[in-house]
PDB file of C-alpha atoms in Angstrom:
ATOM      1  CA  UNK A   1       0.025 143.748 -71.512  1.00 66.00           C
ATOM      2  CA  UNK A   2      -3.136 143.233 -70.321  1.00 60.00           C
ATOM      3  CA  UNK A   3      -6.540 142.065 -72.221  1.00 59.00           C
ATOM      4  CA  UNK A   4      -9.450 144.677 -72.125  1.00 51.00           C
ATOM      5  CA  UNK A   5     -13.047 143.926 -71.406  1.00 50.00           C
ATOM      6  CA  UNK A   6     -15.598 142.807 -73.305  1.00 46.00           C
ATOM      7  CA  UNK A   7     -18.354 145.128 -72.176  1.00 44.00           C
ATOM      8  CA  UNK A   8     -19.045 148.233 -69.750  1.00 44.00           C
ATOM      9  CA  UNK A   9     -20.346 148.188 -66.211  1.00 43.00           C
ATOM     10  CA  UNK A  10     -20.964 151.491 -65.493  1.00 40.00           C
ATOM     11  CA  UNK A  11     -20.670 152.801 -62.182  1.00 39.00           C
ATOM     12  CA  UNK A  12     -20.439 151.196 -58.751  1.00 40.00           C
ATOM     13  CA  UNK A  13     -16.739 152.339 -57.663  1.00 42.00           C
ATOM     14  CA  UNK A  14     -14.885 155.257 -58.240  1.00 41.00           C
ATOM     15  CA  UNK A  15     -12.184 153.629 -60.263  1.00 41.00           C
ATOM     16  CA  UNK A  16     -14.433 153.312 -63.381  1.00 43.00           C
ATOM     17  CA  UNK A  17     -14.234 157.010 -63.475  1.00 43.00           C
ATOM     18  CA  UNK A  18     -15.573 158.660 -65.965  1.00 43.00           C
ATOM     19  CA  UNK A  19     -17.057 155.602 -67.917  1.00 43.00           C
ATOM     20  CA  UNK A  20     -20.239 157.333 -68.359  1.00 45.00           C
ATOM     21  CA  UNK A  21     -18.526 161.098 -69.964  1.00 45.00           C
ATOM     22  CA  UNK A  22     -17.433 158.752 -72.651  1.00 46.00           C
ATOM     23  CA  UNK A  23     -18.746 159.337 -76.115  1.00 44.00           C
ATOM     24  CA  UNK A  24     -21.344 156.566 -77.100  1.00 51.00           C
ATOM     25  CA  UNK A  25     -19.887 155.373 -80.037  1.00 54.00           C
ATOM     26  CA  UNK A  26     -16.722 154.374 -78.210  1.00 51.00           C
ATOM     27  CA  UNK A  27     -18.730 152.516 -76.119  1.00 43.00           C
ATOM     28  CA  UNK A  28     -20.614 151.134 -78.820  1.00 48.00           C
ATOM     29  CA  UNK A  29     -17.089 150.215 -80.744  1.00 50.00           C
ATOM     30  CA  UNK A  30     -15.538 148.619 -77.498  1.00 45.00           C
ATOM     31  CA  UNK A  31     -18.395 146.288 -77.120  1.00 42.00           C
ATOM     32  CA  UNK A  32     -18.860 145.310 -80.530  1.00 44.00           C
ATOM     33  CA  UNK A  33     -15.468 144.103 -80.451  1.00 41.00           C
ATOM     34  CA  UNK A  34     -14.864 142.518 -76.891  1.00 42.00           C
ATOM     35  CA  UNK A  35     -18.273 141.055 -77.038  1.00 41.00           C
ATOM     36  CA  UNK A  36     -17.360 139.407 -80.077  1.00 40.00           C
ATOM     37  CA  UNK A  37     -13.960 137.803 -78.671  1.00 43.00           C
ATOM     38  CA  UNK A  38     -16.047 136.928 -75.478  1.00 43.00           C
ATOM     39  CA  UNK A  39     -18.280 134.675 -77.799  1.00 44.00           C
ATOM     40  CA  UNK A  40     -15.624 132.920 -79.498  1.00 42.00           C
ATOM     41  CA  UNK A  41     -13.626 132.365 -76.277  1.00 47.00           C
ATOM     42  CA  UNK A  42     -16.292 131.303 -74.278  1.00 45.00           C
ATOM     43  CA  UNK A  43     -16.281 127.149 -74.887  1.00 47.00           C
ATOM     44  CA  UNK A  44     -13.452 127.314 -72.443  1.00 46.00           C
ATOM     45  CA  UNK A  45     -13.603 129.922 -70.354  1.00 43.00           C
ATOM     46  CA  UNK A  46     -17.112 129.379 -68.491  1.00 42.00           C
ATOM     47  CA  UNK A  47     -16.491 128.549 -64.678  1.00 56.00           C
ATOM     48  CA  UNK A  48     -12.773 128.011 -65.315  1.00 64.00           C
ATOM     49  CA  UNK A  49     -11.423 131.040 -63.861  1.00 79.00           C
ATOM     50  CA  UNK A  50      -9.761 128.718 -60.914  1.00 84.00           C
ATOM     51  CA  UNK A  51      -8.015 126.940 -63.846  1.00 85.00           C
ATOM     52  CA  UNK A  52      -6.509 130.760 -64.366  1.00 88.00           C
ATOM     53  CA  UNK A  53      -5.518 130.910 -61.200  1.00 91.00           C
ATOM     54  CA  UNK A  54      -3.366 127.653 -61.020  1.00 90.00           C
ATOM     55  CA  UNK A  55      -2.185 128.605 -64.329  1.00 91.00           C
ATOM     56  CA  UNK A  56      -0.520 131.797 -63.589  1.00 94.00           C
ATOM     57  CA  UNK A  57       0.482 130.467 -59.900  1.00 95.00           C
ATOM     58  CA  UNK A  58       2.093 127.445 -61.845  1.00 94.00           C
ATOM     59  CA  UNK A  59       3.989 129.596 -64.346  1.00 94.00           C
ATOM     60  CA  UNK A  60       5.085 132.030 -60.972  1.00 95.00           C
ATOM     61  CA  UNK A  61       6.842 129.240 -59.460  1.00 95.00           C
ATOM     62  CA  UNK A  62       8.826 127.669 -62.513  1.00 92.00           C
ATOM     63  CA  UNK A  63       9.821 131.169 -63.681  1.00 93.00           C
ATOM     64  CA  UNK A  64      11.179 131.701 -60.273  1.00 94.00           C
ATOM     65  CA  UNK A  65      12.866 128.225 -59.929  1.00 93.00           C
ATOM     66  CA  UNK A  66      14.674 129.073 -63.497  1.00 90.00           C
ATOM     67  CA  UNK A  67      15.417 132.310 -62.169  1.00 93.00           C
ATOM     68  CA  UNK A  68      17.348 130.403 -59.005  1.00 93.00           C
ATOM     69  CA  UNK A  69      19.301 128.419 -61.757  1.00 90.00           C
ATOM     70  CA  UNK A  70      20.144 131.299 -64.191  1.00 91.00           C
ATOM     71  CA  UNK A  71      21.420 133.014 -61.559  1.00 93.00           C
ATOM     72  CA  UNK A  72      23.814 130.495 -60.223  1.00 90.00           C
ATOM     73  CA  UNK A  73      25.340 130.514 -63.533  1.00 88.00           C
ATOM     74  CA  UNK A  74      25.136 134.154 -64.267  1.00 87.00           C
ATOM     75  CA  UNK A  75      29.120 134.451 -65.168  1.00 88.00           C
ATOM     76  CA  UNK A  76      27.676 133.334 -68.675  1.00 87.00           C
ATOM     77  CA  UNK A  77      27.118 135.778 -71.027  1.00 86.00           C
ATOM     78  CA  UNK A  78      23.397 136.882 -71.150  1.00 88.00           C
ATOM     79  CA  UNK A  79      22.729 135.107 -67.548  1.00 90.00           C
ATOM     80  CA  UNK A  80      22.073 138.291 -65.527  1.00 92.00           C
ATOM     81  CA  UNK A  81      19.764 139.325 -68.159  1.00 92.00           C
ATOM     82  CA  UNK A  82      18.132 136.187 -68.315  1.00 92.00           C
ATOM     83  CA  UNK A  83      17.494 136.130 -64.591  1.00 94.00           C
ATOM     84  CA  UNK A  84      16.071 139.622 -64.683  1.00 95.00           C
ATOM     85  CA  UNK A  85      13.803 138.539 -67.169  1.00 94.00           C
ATOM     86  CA  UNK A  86      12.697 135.373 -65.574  1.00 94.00           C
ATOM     87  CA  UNK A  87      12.290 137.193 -61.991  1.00 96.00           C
ATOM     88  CA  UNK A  88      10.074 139.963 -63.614  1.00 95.00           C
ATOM     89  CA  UNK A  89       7.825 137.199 -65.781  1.00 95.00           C
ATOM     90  CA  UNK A  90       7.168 135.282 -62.274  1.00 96.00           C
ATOM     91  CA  UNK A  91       6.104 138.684 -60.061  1.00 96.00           C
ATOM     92  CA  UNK A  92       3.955 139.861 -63.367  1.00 96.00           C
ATOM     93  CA  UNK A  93       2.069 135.733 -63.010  1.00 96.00           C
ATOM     94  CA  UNK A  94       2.124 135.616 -59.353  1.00 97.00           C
ATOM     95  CA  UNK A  95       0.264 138.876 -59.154  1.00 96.00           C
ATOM     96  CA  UNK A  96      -2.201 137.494 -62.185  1.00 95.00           C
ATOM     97  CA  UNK A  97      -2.666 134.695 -60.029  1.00 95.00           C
ATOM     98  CA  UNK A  98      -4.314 136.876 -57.216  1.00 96.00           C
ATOM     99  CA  UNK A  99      -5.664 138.832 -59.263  1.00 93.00           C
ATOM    100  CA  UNK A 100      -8.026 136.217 -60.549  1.00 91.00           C
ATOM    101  CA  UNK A 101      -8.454 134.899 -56.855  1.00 91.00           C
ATOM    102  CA  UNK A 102      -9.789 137.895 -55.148  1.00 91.00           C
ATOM    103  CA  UNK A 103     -13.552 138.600 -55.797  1.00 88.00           C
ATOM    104  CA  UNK A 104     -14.042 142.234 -54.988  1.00 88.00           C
ATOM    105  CA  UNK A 105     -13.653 145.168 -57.678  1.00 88.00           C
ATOM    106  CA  UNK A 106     -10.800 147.133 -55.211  1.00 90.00           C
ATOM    107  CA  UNK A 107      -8.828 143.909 -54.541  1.00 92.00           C
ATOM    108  CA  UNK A 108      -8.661 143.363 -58.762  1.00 91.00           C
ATOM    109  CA  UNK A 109      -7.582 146.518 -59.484  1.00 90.00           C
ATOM    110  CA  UNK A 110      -4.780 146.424 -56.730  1.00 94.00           C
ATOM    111  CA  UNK A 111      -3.234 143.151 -58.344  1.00 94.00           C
ATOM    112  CA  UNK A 112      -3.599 144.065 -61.451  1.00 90.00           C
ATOM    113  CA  UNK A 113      -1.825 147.059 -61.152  1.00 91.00           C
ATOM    114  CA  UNK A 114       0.359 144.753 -59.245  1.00 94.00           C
ATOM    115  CA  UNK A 115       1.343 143.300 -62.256  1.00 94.00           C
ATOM    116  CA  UNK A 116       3.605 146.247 -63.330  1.00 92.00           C
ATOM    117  CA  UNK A 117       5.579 145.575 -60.809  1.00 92.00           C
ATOM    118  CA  UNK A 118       7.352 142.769 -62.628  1.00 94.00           C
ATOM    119  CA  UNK A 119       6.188 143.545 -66.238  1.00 92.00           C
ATOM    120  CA  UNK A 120       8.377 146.555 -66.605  1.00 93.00           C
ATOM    121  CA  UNK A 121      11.642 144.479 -66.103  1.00 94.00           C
ATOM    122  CA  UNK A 122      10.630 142.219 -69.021  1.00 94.00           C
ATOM    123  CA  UNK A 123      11.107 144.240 -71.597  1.00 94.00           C
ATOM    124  CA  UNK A 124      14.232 146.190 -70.373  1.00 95.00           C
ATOM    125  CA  UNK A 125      16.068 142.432 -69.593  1.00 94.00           C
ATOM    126  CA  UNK A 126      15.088 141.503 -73.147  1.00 94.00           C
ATOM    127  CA  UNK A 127      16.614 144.189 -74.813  1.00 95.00           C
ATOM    128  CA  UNK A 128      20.093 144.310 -71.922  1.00 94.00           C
ATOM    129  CA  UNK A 129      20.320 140.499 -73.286  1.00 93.00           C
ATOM    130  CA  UNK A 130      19.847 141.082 -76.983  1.00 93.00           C
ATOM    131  CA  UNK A 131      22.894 143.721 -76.368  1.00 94.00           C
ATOM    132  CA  UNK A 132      25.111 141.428 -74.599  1.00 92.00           C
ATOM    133  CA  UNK A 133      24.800 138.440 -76.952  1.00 88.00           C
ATOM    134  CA  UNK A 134      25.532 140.611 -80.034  1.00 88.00           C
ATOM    135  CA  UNK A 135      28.438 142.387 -78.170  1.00 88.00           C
ATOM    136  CA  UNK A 136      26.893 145.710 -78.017  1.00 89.00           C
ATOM    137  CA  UNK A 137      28.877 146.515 -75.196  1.00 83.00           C
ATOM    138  CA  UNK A 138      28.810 150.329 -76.196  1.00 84.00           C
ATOM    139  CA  UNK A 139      24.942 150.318 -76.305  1.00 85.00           C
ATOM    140  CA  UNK A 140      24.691 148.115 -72.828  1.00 85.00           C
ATOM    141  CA  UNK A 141      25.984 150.559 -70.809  1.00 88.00           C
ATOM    142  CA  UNK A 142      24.753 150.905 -67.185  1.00 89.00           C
ATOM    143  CA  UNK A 143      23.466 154.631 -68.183  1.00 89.00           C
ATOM    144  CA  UNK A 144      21.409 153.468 -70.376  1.00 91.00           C
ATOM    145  CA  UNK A 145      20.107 150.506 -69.022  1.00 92.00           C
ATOM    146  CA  UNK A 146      19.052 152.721 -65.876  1.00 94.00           C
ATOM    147  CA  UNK A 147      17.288 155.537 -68.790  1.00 94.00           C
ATOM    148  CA  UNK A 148      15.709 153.213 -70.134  1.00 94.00           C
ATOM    149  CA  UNK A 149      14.573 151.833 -67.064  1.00 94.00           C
ATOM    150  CA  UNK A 150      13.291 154.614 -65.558  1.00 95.00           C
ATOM    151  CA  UNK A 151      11.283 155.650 -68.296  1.00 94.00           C
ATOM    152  CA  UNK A 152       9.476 152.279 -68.081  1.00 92.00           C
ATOM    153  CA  UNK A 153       9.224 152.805 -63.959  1.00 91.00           C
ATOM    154  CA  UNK A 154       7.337 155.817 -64.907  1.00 92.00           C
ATOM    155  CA  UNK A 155       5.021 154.724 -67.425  1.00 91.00           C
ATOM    156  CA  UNK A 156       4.188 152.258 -64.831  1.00 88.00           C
ATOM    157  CA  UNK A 157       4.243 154.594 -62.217  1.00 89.00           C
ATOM    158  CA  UNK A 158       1.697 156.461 -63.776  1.00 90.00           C
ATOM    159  CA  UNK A 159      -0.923 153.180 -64.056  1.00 88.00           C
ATOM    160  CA  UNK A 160      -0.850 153.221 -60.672  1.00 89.00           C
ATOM    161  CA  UNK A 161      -1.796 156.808 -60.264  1.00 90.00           C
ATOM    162  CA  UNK A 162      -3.938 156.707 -63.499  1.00 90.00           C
ATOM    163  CA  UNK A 163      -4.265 160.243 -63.633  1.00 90.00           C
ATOM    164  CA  UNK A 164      -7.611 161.856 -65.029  1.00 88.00           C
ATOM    165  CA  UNK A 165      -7.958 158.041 -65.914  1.00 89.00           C
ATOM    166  CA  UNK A 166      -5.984 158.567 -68.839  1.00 90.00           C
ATOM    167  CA  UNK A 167      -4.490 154.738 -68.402  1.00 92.00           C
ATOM    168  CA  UNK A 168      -7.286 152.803 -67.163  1.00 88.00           C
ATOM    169  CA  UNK A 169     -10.428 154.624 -67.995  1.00 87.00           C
ATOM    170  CA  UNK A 170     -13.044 152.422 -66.494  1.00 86.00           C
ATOM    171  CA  UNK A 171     -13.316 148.968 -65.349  1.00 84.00           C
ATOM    172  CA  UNK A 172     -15.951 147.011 -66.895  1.00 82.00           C
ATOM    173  CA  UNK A 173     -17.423 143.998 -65.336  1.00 82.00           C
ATOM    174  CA  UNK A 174     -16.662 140.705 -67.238  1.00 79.00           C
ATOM    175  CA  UNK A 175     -19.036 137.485 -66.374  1.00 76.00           C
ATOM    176  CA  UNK A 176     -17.015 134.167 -66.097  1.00 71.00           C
ATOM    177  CA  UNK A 177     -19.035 131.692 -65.183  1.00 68.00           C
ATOM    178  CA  UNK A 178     -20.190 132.703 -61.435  1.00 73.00           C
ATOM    179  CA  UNK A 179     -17.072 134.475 -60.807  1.00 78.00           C
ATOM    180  CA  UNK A 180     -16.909 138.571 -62.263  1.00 82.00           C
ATOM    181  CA  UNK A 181     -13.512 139.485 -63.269  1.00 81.00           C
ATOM    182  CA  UNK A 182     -13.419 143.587 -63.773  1.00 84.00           C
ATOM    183  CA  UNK A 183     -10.998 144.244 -66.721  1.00 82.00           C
ATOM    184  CA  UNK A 184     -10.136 147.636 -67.657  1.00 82.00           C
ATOM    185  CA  UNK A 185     -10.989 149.851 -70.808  1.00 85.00           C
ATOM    186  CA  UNK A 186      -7.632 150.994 -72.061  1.00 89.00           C
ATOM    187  CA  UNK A 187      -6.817 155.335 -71.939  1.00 91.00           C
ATOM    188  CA  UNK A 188      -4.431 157.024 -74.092  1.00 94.00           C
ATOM    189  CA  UNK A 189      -1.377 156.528 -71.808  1.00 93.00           C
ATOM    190  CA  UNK A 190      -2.130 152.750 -72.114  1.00 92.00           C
ATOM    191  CA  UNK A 191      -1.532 152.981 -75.626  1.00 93.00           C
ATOM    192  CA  UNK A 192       1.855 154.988 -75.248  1.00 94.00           C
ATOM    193  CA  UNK A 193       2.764 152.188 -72.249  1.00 93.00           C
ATOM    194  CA  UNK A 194       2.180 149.493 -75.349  1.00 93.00           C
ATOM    195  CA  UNK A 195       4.212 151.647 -77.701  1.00 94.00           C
ATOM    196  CA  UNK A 196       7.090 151.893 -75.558  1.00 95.00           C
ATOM    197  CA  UNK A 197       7.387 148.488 -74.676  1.00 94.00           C
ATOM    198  CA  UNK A 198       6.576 146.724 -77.688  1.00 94.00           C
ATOM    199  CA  UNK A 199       9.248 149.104 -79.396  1.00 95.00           C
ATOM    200  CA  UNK A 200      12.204 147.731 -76.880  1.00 95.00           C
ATOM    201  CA  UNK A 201      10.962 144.188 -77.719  1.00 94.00           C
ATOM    202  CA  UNK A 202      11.159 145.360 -81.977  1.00 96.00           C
ATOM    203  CA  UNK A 203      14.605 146.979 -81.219  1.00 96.00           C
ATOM    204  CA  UNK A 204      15.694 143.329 -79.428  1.00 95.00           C
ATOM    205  CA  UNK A 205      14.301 141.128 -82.426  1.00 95.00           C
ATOM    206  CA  UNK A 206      16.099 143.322 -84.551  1.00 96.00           C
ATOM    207  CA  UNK A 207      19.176 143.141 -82.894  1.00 95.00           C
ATOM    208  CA  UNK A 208      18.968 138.889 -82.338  1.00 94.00           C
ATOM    209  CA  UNK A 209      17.752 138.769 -86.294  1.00 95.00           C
ATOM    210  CA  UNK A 210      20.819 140.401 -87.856  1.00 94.00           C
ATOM    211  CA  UNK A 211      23.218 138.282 -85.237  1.00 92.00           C
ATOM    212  CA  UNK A 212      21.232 135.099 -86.895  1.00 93.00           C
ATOM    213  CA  UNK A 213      21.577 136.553 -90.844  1.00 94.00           C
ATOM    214  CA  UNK A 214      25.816 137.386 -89.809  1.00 91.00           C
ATOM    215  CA  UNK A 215      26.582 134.100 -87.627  1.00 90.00           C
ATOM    216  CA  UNK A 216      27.327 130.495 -89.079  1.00 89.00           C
ATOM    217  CA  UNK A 217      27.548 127.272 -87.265  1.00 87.00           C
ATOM    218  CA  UNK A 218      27.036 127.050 -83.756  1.00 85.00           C
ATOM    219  CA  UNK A 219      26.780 130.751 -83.250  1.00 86.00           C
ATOM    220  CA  UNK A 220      23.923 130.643 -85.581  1.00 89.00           C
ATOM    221  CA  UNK A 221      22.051 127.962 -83.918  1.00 89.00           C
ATOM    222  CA  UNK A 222      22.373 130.126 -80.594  1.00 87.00           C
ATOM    223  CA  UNK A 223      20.937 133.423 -82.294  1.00 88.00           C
ATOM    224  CA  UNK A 224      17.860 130.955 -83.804  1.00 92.00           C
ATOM    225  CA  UNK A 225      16.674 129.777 -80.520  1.00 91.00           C
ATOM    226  CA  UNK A 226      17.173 133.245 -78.736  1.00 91.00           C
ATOM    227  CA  UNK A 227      14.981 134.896 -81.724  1.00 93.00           C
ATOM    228  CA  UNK A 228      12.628 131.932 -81.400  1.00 93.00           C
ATOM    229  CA  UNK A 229      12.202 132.461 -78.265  1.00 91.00           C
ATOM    230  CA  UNK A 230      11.940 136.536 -78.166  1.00 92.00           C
ATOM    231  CA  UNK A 231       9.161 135.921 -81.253  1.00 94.00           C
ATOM    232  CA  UNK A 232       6.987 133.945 -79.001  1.00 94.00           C
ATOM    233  CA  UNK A 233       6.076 136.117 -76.494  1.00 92.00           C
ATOM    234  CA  UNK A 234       5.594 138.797 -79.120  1.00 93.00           C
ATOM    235  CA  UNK A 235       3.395 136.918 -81.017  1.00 93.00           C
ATOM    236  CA  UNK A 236       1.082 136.020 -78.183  1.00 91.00           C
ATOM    237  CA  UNK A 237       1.021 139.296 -76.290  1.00 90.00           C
ATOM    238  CA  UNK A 238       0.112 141.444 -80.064  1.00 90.00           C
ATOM    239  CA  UNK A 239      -3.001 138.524 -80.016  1.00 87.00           C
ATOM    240  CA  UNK A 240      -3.474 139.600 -76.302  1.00 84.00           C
ATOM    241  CA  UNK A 241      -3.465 143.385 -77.291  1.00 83.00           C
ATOM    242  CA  UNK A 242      -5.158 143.363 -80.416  1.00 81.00           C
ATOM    243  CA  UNK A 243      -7.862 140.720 -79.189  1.00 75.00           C
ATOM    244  CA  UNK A 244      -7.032 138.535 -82.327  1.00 77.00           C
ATOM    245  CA  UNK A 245      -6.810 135.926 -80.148  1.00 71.00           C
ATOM    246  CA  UNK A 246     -10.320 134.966 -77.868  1.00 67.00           C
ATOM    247  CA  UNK A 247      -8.360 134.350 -75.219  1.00 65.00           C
ATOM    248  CA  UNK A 248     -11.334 134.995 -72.959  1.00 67.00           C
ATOM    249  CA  UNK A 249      -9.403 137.817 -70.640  1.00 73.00           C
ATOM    250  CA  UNK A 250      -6.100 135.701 -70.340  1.00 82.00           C
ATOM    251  CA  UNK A 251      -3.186 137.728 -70.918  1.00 89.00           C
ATOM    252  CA  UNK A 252      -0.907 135.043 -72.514  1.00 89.00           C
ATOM    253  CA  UNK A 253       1.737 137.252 -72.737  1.00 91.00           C
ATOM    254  CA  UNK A 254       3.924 136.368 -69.363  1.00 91.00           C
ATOM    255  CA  UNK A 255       2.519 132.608 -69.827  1.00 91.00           C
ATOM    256  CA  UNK A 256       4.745 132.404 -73.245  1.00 92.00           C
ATOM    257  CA  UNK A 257       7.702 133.242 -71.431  1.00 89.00           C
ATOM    258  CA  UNK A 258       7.854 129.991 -70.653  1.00 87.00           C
ATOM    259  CA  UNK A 259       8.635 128.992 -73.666  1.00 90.00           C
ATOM    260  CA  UNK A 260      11.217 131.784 -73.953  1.00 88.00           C
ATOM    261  CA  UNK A 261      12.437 130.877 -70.351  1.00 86.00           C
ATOM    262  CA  UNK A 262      12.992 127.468 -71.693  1.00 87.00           C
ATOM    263  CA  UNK A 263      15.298 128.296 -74.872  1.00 89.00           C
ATOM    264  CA  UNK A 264      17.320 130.622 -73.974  1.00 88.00           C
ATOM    265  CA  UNK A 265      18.185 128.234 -70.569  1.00 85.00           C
ATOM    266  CA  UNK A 266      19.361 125.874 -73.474  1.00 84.00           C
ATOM    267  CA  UNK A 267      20.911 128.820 -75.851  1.00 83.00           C
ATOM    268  CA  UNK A 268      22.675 130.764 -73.138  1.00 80.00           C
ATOM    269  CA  UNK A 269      23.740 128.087 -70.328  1.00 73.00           C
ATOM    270  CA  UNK A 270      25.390 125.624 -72.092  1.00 70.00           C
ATOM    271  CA  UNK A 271      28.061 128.016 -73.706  1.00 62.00           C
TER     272      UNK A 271
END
């Protein structure tokens, strides 16, 4: 999930709707708190938004390699999942990595919205894999895979439509250096999105935590590194949410997946 702005722009483009209907002590509350991260973020985000770039686009690539290499071992258990996973973290970084390429307001919007296209899988793969290690086998069923599935699909579906901009309400123009990134200013849907997905990603910690507290020996070790690696990625992307973390409009999120990518390589492929 994606960082919001640190102050509004109103008004040049339709798609920062109805920025100026909103109440003014929103607005007020929304840049008290984004202009604050902005401040503590900004010893290393001036003029570095190329260094963004090259950062997602490097993250794209190895996520996509590991996704090559899970998949050529996917008779393991957890594999499939794994590769899902991986293939969804390196669409969600490659589209980042456009997104903070292209200049215009229009051409930001599209890749960020573009982003969806591979976040939605995350989530889902996480909690198919946190089934299939634990031998829920009555719970990862393809049924329910696809329900839950869909009902992500939707919730993304509806970003892109952002109707009455009740996801994205306005996008708010954020100086970085010379280059202006526009980040959005999160609607109620947003929220629900964020609830949804961060609930799956609960459910799946849950899930890997009890296999940990029940397991001994090598079993044990394998359940530690997957719930390492599931708590990483939640960790960073509350920070990204919340704005705990100045981050400076990086979503770290999909970037800590690298770390996940890593682990459960080791946890899953060498059984």
């Amino acid at each position: 999930h994606r960082p919001v702005p640190d102050r509004v722009s109103p008004g040049s483009h339709h798609e920062q709707g109805c920025a100026g209907q909103r109440s003014s002590a929103e607005v007020e509350r929304w840049q008290r708190y984004y202009v604050a991260e902005a401040h503590l973020g900004s010893g290393f985000v001036v003029e570095l938004h190329f260094i963004y770039v090259v950062l997602y686009a490097g993250v794209a690539a190895s996520t996509l390699v590991a996704t090559l290499i899970v998949w050529r071992r996917r008779t393991a258990r957890g594999a499939t999942s794994l590769a899902v996973l991986m293939l969804g973290v390196a669409i969600w970084c490659g589209a980042y990595a456009v997104m903070w390429y292209v200049p215009t307001l229009g051409q930001q919007v599209f890749w960020e919205k573009a982003t969806s296209l591979g976040s939605w899988m995350v989530p889902v793969a996480l909690l198919s894999l946190a089934f299939t290690v634990t031998g829920m086998d009555r719970w990862r069923t393809a049924g329910r895979i696809a329900l839950i599935s869909i009902a992500s699909l939707v919730l993304d579906t509806i970003e892109w439509l952002n109707p009455a901009h009740l996801f994205d309400k306005a996008f708010a123009a954020q100086k970085i250096g010379p280059y202006t990134h526009f980040a959005f200013v999160p609607g109620p849907l947003y929220w629900v999105d964020v609830v949804f997905d961060y609930g799956m990603v609960v459910v799946a910690l849950v899930i890997l935590a009890r296999l940990y507290l029940r397991s001994s020996g090598a079993e044990r070790t394998q359940a530690a590194i997957l719930l390492i690696g599931a708590l990483v990625p939640f960790v960073a992307g509350i920070g990204t949410v919340s704005g705990l973390v100045p981050a400076g409009g990086l979503d770290l999120t999909p970037l800590a997946f690298v770390v996940t990518g890593g682990l459960w390589l080791v946890a899953i492929l060498r059984n």
